[in-house]
PDB file of C-alpha atoms in Angstrom:
ATOM      1  CA  MET B 722       0.000   0.000   0.000  1.00 32.00           C
ATOM      2  CA  THR B 723       1.247   3.483  -0.843  1.00 41.00           C
ATOM      3  CA  LEU B 724       1.986   5.462   2.299  1.00 46.00           C
ATOM      4  CA  ARG B 725      -0.223   8.451   2.856  1.00 59.00           C
ATOM      5  CA  LEU B 726       0.794  11.943   1.878  1.00 76.00           C
ATOM      6  CA  ARG B 727       1.622  13.972   4.955  1.00 81.00           C
ATOM      7  CA  GLY B 728       3.262  17.252   5.895  1.00 90.00           C
ATOM      8  CA  GLN B 729       3.960  19.725   3.122  1.00 93.00           C
ATOM      9  CA  ALA B 730       3.172  17.192   0.379  1.00 92.00           C
ATOM     10  CA  ALA B 731      -0.371  16.731   1.720  1.00 91.00           C
ATOM     11  CA  VAL B 732      -0.810  20.492   2.171  1.00 95.00           C
ATOM     12  CA  ASP B 733       0.376  21.086  -1.399  1.00 95.00           C
ATOM     13  CA  GLN B 734      -2.177  18.549  -2.661  1.00 92.00           C
ATOM     14  CA  LEU B 735      -4.938  20.370  -0.780  1.00 94.00           C
ATOM     15  CA  LEU B 736      -3.786  23.688  -2.247  1.00 96.00           C
ATOM     16  CA  GLU B 737      -4.109  22.121  -5.699  1.00 95.00           C
ATOM     17  CA  LEU B 738      -7.701  21.133  -4.875  1.00 95.00           C
ATOM     18  CA  LEU B 739      -8.430  24.712  -3.795  1.00 97.00           C
ATOM     19  CA  ASP B 740      -6.855  26.157  -6.963  1.00 97.00           C
ATOM     20  CA  LEU B 741     -10.056  25.936  -9.004  1.00 98.00           C
ATOM     21  CA  ARG B 742     -10.079  26.115 -12.788  1.00 98.00           C
ATOM     22  CA  GLN B 743     -11.919  29.200 -14.024  1.00 98.00           C
ATOM     23  CA  ILE B 744     -14.434  28.431 -16.774  1.00 98.00           C
ATOM     24  CA  ASP B 745     -15.859  31.933 -17.151  1.00 97.00           C
ATOM     25  CA  ALA B 746     -16.314  35.054 -15.001  1.00 96.00           C
ATOM     26  CA  ALA B 747     -18.748  33.306 -12.656  1.00 97.00           C
ATOM     27  CA  THR B 748     -18.014  29.584 -13.069  1.00 98.00           C
ATOM     28  CA  PHE B 749     -15.212  27.448 -11.639  1.00 98.00           C
ATOM     29  CA  GLU B 750     -14.361  23.759 -11.546  1.00 98.00           C
ATOM     30  CA  GLY B 751     -12.562  21.635  -8.948  1.00 97.00           C
ATOM     31  CA  ASP B 752     -11.559  18.036  -8.289  1.00 96.00           C
ATOM     32  CA  SER B 753     -11.469  15.684  -5.299  1.00 93.00           C
ATOM     33  CA  PRO B 754      -8.611  13.476  -4.066  1.00 86.00           C
ATOM     34  CA  GLN B 755      -8.838   9.880  -5.250  1.00 76.00           C
ATOM     35  CA  THR B 756      -8.723   8.069  -1.907  1.00 70.00           C
ATOM     36  CA  GLY B 757     -11.452   5.507  -2.431  1.00 64.00           C
ATOM     37  CA  ALA B 758     -13.951   7.488  -0.371  1.00 72.00           C
ATOM     38  CA  GLN B 759     -17.585   7.032  -1.391  1.00 79.00           C
ATOM     39  CA  ARG B 760     -18.445  10.718  -1.074  1.00 90.00           C
ATOM     40  CA  VAL B 761     -16.717  14.084  -1.088  1.00 94.00           C
ATOM     41  CA  PHE B 762     -15.617  15.397   2.314  1.00 93.00           C
ATOM     42  CA  GLY B 763     -17.925  18.264   3.276  1.00 94.00           C
ATOM     43  CA  GLY B 764     -15.106  20.564   4.376  1.00 95.00           C
ATOM     44  CA  GLN B 765     -13.523  20.196   0.951  1.00 96.00           C
ATOM     45  CA  VAL B 766     -16.575  21.272  -1.046  1.00 97.00           C
ATOM     46  CA  ALA B 767     -17.226  24.123   1.411  1.00 98.00           C
ATOM     47  CA  GLY B 768     -13.642  25.339   1.099  1.00 97.00           C
ATOM     48  CA  GLN B 769     -13.788  25.142  -2.685  1.00 98.00           C
ATOM     49  CA  ALA B 770     -17.119  26.988  -2.752  1.00 98.00           C
ATOM     50  CA  LEU B 771     -15.519  29.767  -0.721  1.00 98.00           C
ATOM     51  CA  VAL B 772     -12.599  29.923  -3.177  1.00 98.00           C
ATOM     52  CA  ALA B 773     -15.077  30.390  -6.040  1.00 98.00           C
ATOM     53  CA  ALA B 774     -16.938  33.139  -4.168  1.00 98.00           C
ATOM     54  CA  GLY B 775     -13.752  34.863  -3.055  1.00 98.00           C
ATOM     55  CA  ARG B 776     -12.299  35.009  -6.542  1.00 97.00           C
ATOM     56  CA  THR B 777     -15.181  37.256  -7.619  1.00 98.00           C
ATOM     57  CA  VAL B 778     -14.559  39.759  -4.780  1.00 98.00           C
ATOM     58  CA  ASP B 779     -11.944  42.509  -4.487  1.00 97.00           C
ATOM     59  CA  PRO B 780      -9.017  41.005  -2.519  1.00 96.00           C
ATOM     60  CA  SER B 781      -9.116  43.942  -0.101  1.00 96.00           C
ATOM     61  CA  ARG B 782     -12.440  42.615   1.217  1.00 98.00           C
ATOM     62  CA  LEU B 783     -11.998  39.723   3.642  1.00 98.00           C
ATOM     63  CA  VAL B 784     -14.536  36.975   4.256  1.00 98.00           C
ATOM     64  CA  HIS B 785     -16.110  37.256   7.703  1.00 98.00           C
ATOM     65  CA  SER B 786     -18.969  34.739   7.529  1.00 98.00           C
ATOM     66  CA  LEU B 787     -20.375  31.887   5.488  1.00 98.00           C
ATOM     67  CA  HIS B 788     -23.505  29.750   5.695  1.00 98.00           C
ATOM     68  CA  GLY B 789     -23.855  26.549   3.691  1.00 98.00           C
ATOM     69  CA  TYR B 790     -26.186  23.578   3.174  1.00 98.00           C
ATOM     70  CA  PHE B 791     -25.131  20.072   2.181  1.00 98.00           C
ATOM     71  CA  VAL B 792     -27.864  18.924  -0.198  1.00 97.00           C
ATOM     72  CA  ARG B 793     -26.542  15.692  -1.748  1.00 96.00           C
ATOM     73  CA  PRO B 794     -23.455  13.495  -1.320  1.00 95.00           C
ATOM     74  CA  GLY B 795     -20.661  14.551  -3.653  1.00 95.00           C
ATOM     75  CA  ASP B 796     -19.165  12.096  -6.153  1.00 95.00           C
ATOM     76  CA  PRO B 797     -15.347  12.139  -5.757  1.00 93.00           C
ATOM     77  CA  THR B 798     -14.782  10.572  -9.191  1.00 94.00           C
ATOM     78  CA  VAL B 799     -16.015  13.548 -11.242  1.00 96.00           C
ATOM     79  CA  PRO B 800     -15.250  17.302 -11.153  1.00 97.00           C
ATOM     80  CA  ILE B 801     -17.447  19.724  -9.199  1.00 98.00           C
ATOM     81  CA  THR B 802     -18.754  22.823 -10.969  1.00 98.00           C
ATOM     82  CA  PHE B 803     -19.166  25.979  -8.879  1.00 98.00           C
ATOM     83  CA  HIS B 804     -21.503  28.733 -10.056  1.00 98.00           C
ATOM     84  CA  THR B 805     -21.186  32.102  -8.300  1.00 98.00           C
ATOM     85  CA  GLU B 806     -23.847  34.796  -8.046  1.00 98.00           C
ATOM     86  CA  HIS B 807     -23.164  38.462  -7.240  1.00 97.00           C
ATOM     87  CA  ILE B 808     -25.752  39.324  -4.592  1.00 98.00           C
ATOM     88  CA  ARG B 809     -24.410  42.749  -3.600  1.00 97.00           C
ATOM     89  CA  ASP B 810     -21.353  44.986  -3.663  1.00 98.00           C
ATOM     90  CA  GLY B 811     -21.759  47.852  -1.186  1.00 97.00           C
ATOM     91  CA  ARG B 812     -19.300  50.392   0.141  1.00 97.00           C
ATOM     92  CA  SER B 813     -18.134  48.064   2.928  1.00 97.00           C
ATOM     93  CA  PHE B 814     -19.574  44.618   2.227  1.00 98.00           C
ATOM     94  CA  SER B 815     -19.810  42.173  -0.669  1.00 98.00           C
ATOM     95  CA  VAL B 816     -22.139  39.169  -0.640  1.00 98.00           C
ATOM     96  CA  ARG B 817     -21.829  36.144  -2.918  1.00 98.00           C
ATOM     97  CA  ARG B 818     -23.726  32.897  -3.404  1.00 98.00           C
ATOM     98  CA  SER B 819     -21.739  29.842  -4.526  1.00 98.00           C
ATOM     99  CA  THR B 820     -23.492  26.683  -5.744  1.00 98.00           C
ATOM    100  CA  ALA B 821     -21.711  23.353  -6.263  1.00 98.00           C
ATOM    101  CA  LYS B 822     -23.147  20.982  -8.860  1.00 98.00           C
ATOM    102  CA  GLN B 823     -22.477  17.477 -10.156  1.00 97.00           C
ATOM    103  CA  HIS B 824     -24.443  15.433 -12.682  1.00 97.00           C
ATOM    104  CA  GLY B 825     -26.671  18.472 -13.230  1.00 96.00           C
ATOM    105  CA  LYS B 826     -27.792  18.613  -9.575  1.00 98.00           C
ATOM    106  CA  THR B 827     -26.874  20.847  -6.648  1.00 98.00           C
ATOM    107  CA  ILE B 828     -24.808  19.095  -3.958  1.00 98.00           C
ATOM    108  CA  PHE B 829     -23.972  22.167  -1.824  1.00 98.00           C
ATOM    109  CA  PHE B 830     -24.669  25.879  -1.747  1.00 98.00           C
ATOM    110  CA  MET B 831     -23.215  28.692   0.306  1.00 98.00           C
ATOM    111  CA  SER B 832     -23.714  32.378   1.001  1.00 98.00           C
ATOM    112  CA  ALA B 833     -20.583  34.275   2.018  1.00 98.00           C
ATOM    113  CA  SER B 834     -20.046  37.875   3.119  1.00 98.00           C
ATOM    114  CA  PHE B 835     -16.849  39.881   2.706  1.00 98.00           C
ATOM    115  CA  GLN B 836     -15.938  43.159   4.440  1.00 98.00           C
ATOM    116  CA  VAL B 837     -13.442  45.975   4.061  1.00 98.00           C
ATOM    117  CA  PRO B 838     -11.327  45.848   7.288  1.00 96.00           C
ATOM    118  CA  GLU B 839     -12.514  48.385   9.866  1.00 97.00           C
ATOM    119  CA  GLU B 840     -11.735  49.396  13.459  1.00 96.00           C
ATOM    120  CA  GLY B 841     -14.416  49.081  16.153  1.00 96.00           C
ATOM    121  CA  LEU B 842     -15.371  47.516  19.484  1.00 97.00           C
ATOM    122  CA  ASP B 843     -13.218  44.535  20.423  1.00 97.00           C
ATOM    123  CA  HIS B 844     -13.843  41.836  23.042  1.00 97.00           C
ATOM    124  CA  HIS B 845     -14.149  38.062  23.308  1.00 97.00           C
ATOM    125  CA  THR B 846     -14.659  35.369  25.908  1.00 94.00           C
ATOM    126  CA  PRO B 847     -11.420  33.858  27.226  1.00 96.00           C
ATOM    127  CA  ALA B 848      -9.979  30.630  25.904  1.00 97.00           C
ATOM    128  CA  PRO B 849     -10.410  27.476  28.024  1.00 96.00           C
ATOM    129  CA  GLU B 850      -7.847  27.113  30.792  1.00 93.00           C
ATOM    130  CA  ASP B 851      -5.811  24.065  31.795  1.00 91.00           C
ATOM    131  CA  VAL B 852      -5.777  22.629  28.261  1.00 97.00           C
ATOM    132  CA  PRO B 853      -2.540  20.740  27.513  1.00 97.00           C
ATOM    133  CA  ALA B 854      -0.323  22.085  24.740  1.00 97.00           C
ATOM    134  CA  PRO B 855      -0.529  20.347  21.360  1.00 97.00           C
ATOM    135  CA  GLU B 856       2.944  18.870  21.885  1.00 97.00           C
ATOM    136  CA  ASP B 857       1.617  17.135  25.019  1.00 97.00           C
ATOM    137  CA  VAL B 858      -1.424  15.597  23.293  1.00 96.00           C
ATOM    138  CA  PRO B 859      -1.311  12.248  21.394  1.00 95.00           C
ATOM    139  CA  THR B 860      -0.978  12.499  17.630  1.00 94.00           C
ATOM    140  CA  MET B 861      -3.393  10.749  15.307  1.00 90.00           C
ATOM    141  CA  LEU B 862      -0.728   8.136  14.625  1.00 89.00           C
ATOM    142  CA  ASP B 863      -0.459   7.505  18.373  1.00 92.00           C
ATOM    143  CA  TRP B 864      -4.200   6.764  18.446  1.00 92.00           C
ATOM    144  CA  VAL B 865      -4.173   4.636  15.295  1.00 89.00           C
ATOM    145  CA  GLU B 866      -1.353   2.479  16.662  1.00 90.00           C
ATOM    146  CA  LYS B 867      -3.716   1.506  19.507  1.00 90.00           C
ATOM    147  CA  TYR B 868      -6.258   0.301  16.929  1.00 89.00           C
ATOM    148  CA  PRO B 869      -4.308  -1.455  14.126  1.00 85.00           C
ATOM    149  CA  ASP B 870      -7.507  -2.149  12.173  1.00 82.00           C
ATOM    150  CA  ARG B 871      -7.624   1.599  11.445  1.00 79.00           C
ATOM    151  CA  MET B 872      -4.099   1.763  10.050  1.00 77.00           C
ATOM    152  CA  ALA B 873      -5.015   0.941   6.442  1.00 73.00           C
ATOM    153  CA  LEU B 874      -7.582   3.742   6.310  1.00 72.00           C
ATOM    154  CA  PHE B 875      -5.140   6.139   7.972  1.00 73.00           C
ATOM    155  CA  LYS B 876      -2.421   5.406   5.428  1.00 70.00           C
ATOM    156  CA  ALA B 877      -4.787   5.678   2.458  1.00 69.00           C
ATOM    157  CA  ALA B 878      -5.948   9.243   3.103  1.00 73.00           C
ATOM    158  CA  PRO B 879      -3.742  12.354   2.787  1.00 76.00           C
ATOM    159  CA  GLN B 880      -3.226  14.061   6.156  1.00 86.00           C
ATOM    160  CA  ALA B 881      -2.962  17.772   5.420  1.00 93.00           C
ATOM    161  CA  VAL B 882      -4.201  18.719   8.889  1.00 95.00           C
ATOM    162  CA  ASP B 883      -2.388  17.689  12.061  1.00 96.00           C
ATOM    163  CA  VAL B 884      -5.326  16.816  14.356  1.00 96.00           C
ATOM    164  CA  ARG B 885      -4.669  16.138  18.049  1.00 97.00           C
ATOM    165  CA  TYR B 886      -7.583  15.230  20.321  1.00 96.00           C
ATOM    166  CA  VAL B 887      -7.331  16.455  23.900  1.00 96.00           C
ATOM    167  CA  GLY B 888      -9.890  13.772  24.796  1.00 93.00           C
ATOM    168  CA  VAL B 889     -10.796  10.554  22.993  1.00 95.00           C
ATOM    169  CA  PRO B 890     -11.536  10.543  19.226  1.00 93.00           C
ATOM    170  CA  GLY B 891     -15.037   9.662  18.081  1.00 92.00           C
ATOM    171  CA  TRP B 892     -13.920   6.740  15.902  1.00 91.00           C
ATOM    172  CA  VAL B 893     -12.727   4.405  18.688  1.00 93.00           C
ATOM    173  CA  PRO B 894     -14.722   1.167  19.274  1.00 92.00           C
ATOM    174  CA  PRO B 895     -17.916   1.270  21.361  1.00 92.00           C
ATOM    175  CA  GLY B 896     -17.133   1.266  25.069  1.00 92.00           C
ATOM    176  CA  ASP B 897     -13.717   2.920  24.672  1.00 93.00           C
ATOM    177  CA  ARG B 898     -15.076   6.444  25.003  1.00 93.00           C
ATOM    178  CA  GLY B 899     -16.644   7.910  28.109  1.00 93.00           C
ATOM    179  CA  VAL B 900     -19.011  10.854  28.345  1.00 95.00           C
ATOM    180  CA  GLN B 901     -17.258  14.180  27.723  1.00 93.00           C
ATOM    181  CA  PRO B 902     -19.129  17.510  28.050  1.00 92.00           C
ATOM    182  CA  GLN B 903     -16.985  19.052  25.331  1.00 93.00           C
ATOM    183  CA  GLN B 904     -14.735  18.088  22.426  1.00 95.00           C
ATOM    184  CA  ARG B 905     -11.364  19.832  22.322  1.00 97.00           C
ATOM    185  CA  VAL B 906      -8.952  19.355  19.456  1.00 98.00           C
ATOM    186  CA  TRP B 907      -5.711  21.071  18.536  1.00 98.00           C
ATOM    187  CA  MET B 908      -5.311  21.572  14.775  1.00 98.00           C
ATOM    188  CA  ARG B 909      -2.943  23.105  12.262  1.00 97.00           C
ATOM    189  CA  PHE B 910      -2.183  22.579   8.604  1.00 97.00           C
ATOM    190  CA  ASP B 911       0.935  20.451   8.586  1.00 95.00           C
ATOM    191  CA  GLY B 912       2.938  22.571   6.176  1.00 95.00           C
ATOM    192  CA  LYS B 913       3.420  26.138   4.972  1.00 96.00           C
ATOM    193  CA  LEU B 914       0.448  27.928   3.412  1.00 97.00           C
ATOM    194  CA  PRO B 915       0.752  31.004   1.168  1.00 96.00           C
ATOM    195  CA  ASP B 916       0.080  34.370   2.835  1.00 96.00           C
ATOM    196  CA  ASP B 917      -3.213  34.916   0.961  1.00 96.00           C
ATOM    197  CA  PRO B 918      -5.918  35.523   3.657  1.00 97.00           C
ATOM    198  CA  LEU B 919      -8.574  33.920   1.426  1.00 97.00           C
ATOM    199  CA  LEU B 920      -6.613  30.661   1.325  1.00 97.00           C
ATOM    200  CA  HIS B 921      -6.287  30.635   5.103  1.00 97.00           C
ATOM    201  CA  ALA B 922     -10.034  31.227   5.395  1.00 98.00           C
ATOM    202  CA  CYS B 923     -10.708  28.367   2.967  1.00 98.00           C
ATOM    203  CA  ALA B 924      -8.290  26.128   4.864  1.00 97.00           C
ATOM    204  CA  LEU B 925     -10.036  26.931   8.153  1.00 98.00           C
ATOM    205  CA  THR B 926     -13.389  26.206   6.505  1.00 98.00           C
ATOM    206  CA  TYR B 927     -12.021  22.808   5.480  1.00 96.00           C
ATOM    207  CA  ALA B 928     -10.729  22.063   8.998  1.00 96.00           C
ATOM    208  CA  SER B 929     -13.891  23.284  10.733  1.00 96.00           C
ATOM    209  CA  ASP B 930     -15.795  20.242   9.403  1.00 95.00           C
ATOM    210  CA  LEU B 931     -13.283  17.697  10.688  1.00 93.00           C
ATOM    211  CA  SER B 932     -14.411  17.139  14.281  1.00 92.00           C
ATOM    212  CA  LEU B 933     -17.368  19.399  15.081  1.00 95.00           C
ATOM    213  CA  LEU B 934     -20.080  16.731  15.167  1.00 96.00           C
ATOM    214  CA  ASP B 935     -17.860  14.683  17.491  1.00 95.00           C
ATOM    215  CA  ALA B 936     -19.112  17.038  20.220  1.00 96.00           C
ATOM    216  CA  VAL B 937     -22.633  15.623  19.847  1.00 97.00           C
ATOM    217  CA  LEU B 938     -21.387  12.061  20.273  1.00 96.00           C
ATOM    218  CA  SER B 939     -19.034  12.891  23.149  1.00 96.00           C
ATOM    219  CA  THR B 940     -21.995  14.242  25.149  1.00 96.00           C
ATOM    220  CA  HIS B 941     -23.348  10.664  25.189  1.00 95.00           C
ATOM    221  CA  GLY B 942     -20.068   8.734  25.092  1.00 95.00           C
ATOM    222  CA  GLU B 943     -21.051   7.539  21.613  1.00 95.00           C
ATOM    223  CA  VAL B 944     -18.771   6.674  18.688  1.00 94.00           C
ATOM    224  CA  TRP B 945     -18.860   6.613  14.901  1.00 93.00           C
ATOM    225  CA  GLY B 946     -19.316   3.353  13.041  1.00 90.00           C
ATOM    226  CA  PRO B 947     -20.507  -0.193  13.856  1.00 88.00           C
ATOM    227  CA  GLY B 948     -22.206  -0.338  17.219  1.00 90.00           C
ATOM    228  CA  GLY B 949     -22.479   3.424  17.278  1.00 93.00           C
ATOM    229  CA  VAL B 950     -23.702   6.202  15.013  1.00 95.00           C
ATOM    230  CA  ILE B 951     -23.552   7.048  11.328  1.00 94.00           C
ATOM    231  CA  GLY B 952     -23.922  10.669  10.319  1.00 92.00           C
ATOM    232  CA  ALA B 953     -23.714  13.396   7.717  1.00 92.00           C
ATOM    233  CA  SER B 954     -23.458  17.177   7.841  1.00 95.00           C
ATOM    234  CA  LEU B 955     -26.699  19.003   7.054  1.00 97.00           C
ATOM    235  CA  ASP B 956     -25.571  22.614   7.267  1.00 98.00           C
ATOM    236  CA  HIS B 957     -22.540  24.590   8.378  1.00 98.00           C
ATOM    237  CA  ALA B 958     -21.881  28.169   9.432  1.00 98.00           C
ATOM    238  CA  LEU B 959     -18.558  29.835  10.151  1.00 98.00           C
ATOM    239  CA  TRP B 960     -17.724  33.326  11.421  1.00 98.00           C
ATOM    240  CA  LEU B 961     -14.163  34.661  11.159  1.00 98.00           C
ATOM    241  CA  HIS B 962     -13.418  37.188  13.889  1.00 98.00           C
ATOM    242  CA  ARG B 963      -9.699  38.043  13.761  1.00 97.00           C
ATOM    243  CA  PRO B 964      -6.641  37.550  11.537  1.00 96.00           C
ATOM    244  CA  PHE B 965      -5.012  34.128  11.830  1.00 97.00           C
ATOM    245  CA  ARG B 966      -2.833  31.571  10.093  1.00 97.00           C
ATOM    246  CA  ALA B 967      -4.297  28.115   9.559  1.00 98.00           C
ATOM    247  CA  ASP B 968      -0.768  26.632   9.504  1.00 97.00           C
ATOM    248  CA  GLU B 969      -0.285  27.613  13.165  1.00 98.00           C
ATOM    249  CA  TRP B 970      -1.867  25.740  16.089  1.00 98.00           C
ATOM    250  CA  PHE B 971      -5.446  26.605  17.044  1.00 98.00           C
ATOM    251  CA  LEU B 972      -7.721  24.974  19.616  1.00 98.00           C
ATOM    252  CA  TYR B 973     -11.171  23.868  18.420  1.00 98.00           C
ATOM    253  CA  ASP B 974     -13.340  23.924  21.557  1.00 98.00           C
ATOM    254  CA  SER B 975     -16.754  22.394  20.773  1.00 98.00           C
ATOM    255  CA  VAL B 976     -19.953  21.556  22.663  1.00 98.00           C
ATOM    256  CA  SER B 977     -23.410  20.284  21.718  1.00 98.00           C
ATOM    257  CA  PRO B 978     -26.342  22.334  23.040  1.00 97.00           C
ATOM    258  CA  SER B 979     -29.009  19.950  21.682  1.00 98.00           C
ATOM    259  CA  ALA B 980     -29.722  16.655  19.947  1.00 97.00           C
ATOM    260  CA  SER B 981     -33.174  15.371  18.952  1.00 97.00           C
ATOM    261  CA  GLY B 982     -35.054  13.894  16.028  1.00 96.00           C
ATOM    262  CA  SER B 983     -31.918  12.091  14.731  1.00 95.00           C
ATOM    263  CA  ARG B 984     -30.233  15.486  14.416  1.00 97.00           C
ATOM    264  CA  GLY B 985     -27.455  16.926  16.540  1.00 98.00           C
ATOM    265  CA  LEU B 986     -26.308  20.526  16.874  1.00 98.00           C
ATOM    266  CA  ALA B 987     -22.711  21.432  17.679  1.00 98.00           C
ATOM    267  CA  SER B 988     -20.974  24.765  18.150  1.00 98.00           C
ATOM    268  CA  GLY B 989     -17.259  25.404  18.287  1.00 98.00           C
ATOM    269  CA  ARG B 990     -14.867  28.230  19.056  1.00 98.00           C
ATOM    270  CA  MET B 991     -11.334  28.428  17.688  1.00 98.00           C
ATOM    271  CA  PHE B 992      -8.505  29.990  19.686  1.00 98.00           C
ATOM    272  CA  THR B 993      -4.854  30.620  18.879  1.00 98.00           C
ATOM    273  CA  ARG B 994      -2.190  29.386  21.298  1.00 97.00           C
ATOM    274  CA  ASP B 995      -2.043  32.845  22.859  1.00 96.00           C
ATOM    275  CA  GLY B 996      -5.807  32.823  23.494  1.00 97.00           C
ATOM    276  CA  ARG B 997      -7.172  34.972  20.666  1.00 98.00           C
ATOM    277  CA  HIS B 998     -10.669  33.946  19.542  1.00 98.00           C
ATOM    278  CA  ILE B 999     -10.295  33.720  15.767  1.00 98.00           C
ATOM    279  CA  ALA B1000     -13.467  31.970  14.607  1.00 98.00           C
ATOM    280  CA  SER B1001     -16.776  30.347  15.609  1.00 98.00           C
ATOM    281  CA  ALA B1002     -18.632  27.506  13.889  1.00 98.00           C
ATOM    282  CA  VAL B1003     -22.080  25.930  14.174  1.00 98.00           C
ATOM    283  CA  GLN B1004     -23.181  22.747  12.448  1.00 98.00           C
ATOM    284  CA  GLU B1005     -26.202  20.470  12.470  1.00 98.00           C
ATOM    285  CA  GLY B1006     -25.811  16.865  11.426  1.00 97.00           C
ATOM    286  CA  LEU B1007     -27.948  13.827  10.750  1.00 97.00           C
ATOM    287  CA  LEU B1008     -27.093  11.149  13.335  1.00 96.00           C
ATOM    288  CA  ARG B1009     -28.576   7.649  13.228  1.00 95.00           C
ATOM    289  CA  ARG B1010     -27.751   4.572  15.276  1.00 91.00           C
ATOM    290  CA  ILE B1011     -26.486   1.542  13.382  1.00 86.00           C
ATOM    291  CA  GLY B1012     -25.980  -2.079  14.348  1.00 67.00           C
ATOM    292  CA  GLY B1013     -22.712  -3.727  15.296  1.00 53.00           C
TER     293      GLY B1013
END
């Protein structure tokens, strides 16, 4: 088996996925990595949709929020076409709508707002205390080595993001995960990203879908897969508060305020190592129990 791409090689592959081909002034096209996955990763299509929207906006205007809906599973074997719509260009804000299509049908759509940087009121809640540093938290490889049956899947998929769970990952076997009131994960892109703020925003959009719904499961001590829960993202919202680099460590601190009707809601805050609150995310997912 070919060893997985990791580090800068994996980051470079992700940057290639985000470098959409421009078809015309409002249409772009992107691909998916060929990893054998049955559907496109939601964070990927959301990040690509933001690239398409951002390329139609003056670079001086920075994205500050996005709201998207996952409509259908994406097919990783064929390109995704992104159609952008100019909703408004005002003196301070620009709003775009980006729709992803495959096989003639919409699989995802997003609204995104961009703003000219301004000065104003500034405050945020403090970052969680007593959280171990990322260097003191097990790596994903450390976890996988405890569960050798996961090694093949781990090696098959590129690992552009260094993900380090402060608690227990959601993919361990049933019974190996206790109830946790929150899900805390250190993340960073495991290589150098260009300085373009739009790319860092797209990278953070990609990463924000990696562990958020884990917070719903951790509230119940549940896990993904046989004997646990199967799920899919329904919608996703992200607000970007302050400048950041996605290739530097940030803490993703997530909780689940509610779960009912086979749906779970999770919210997460992202903090830099020095405690700056850089972004907030909210996601609802479909969560259904499956047999062992």
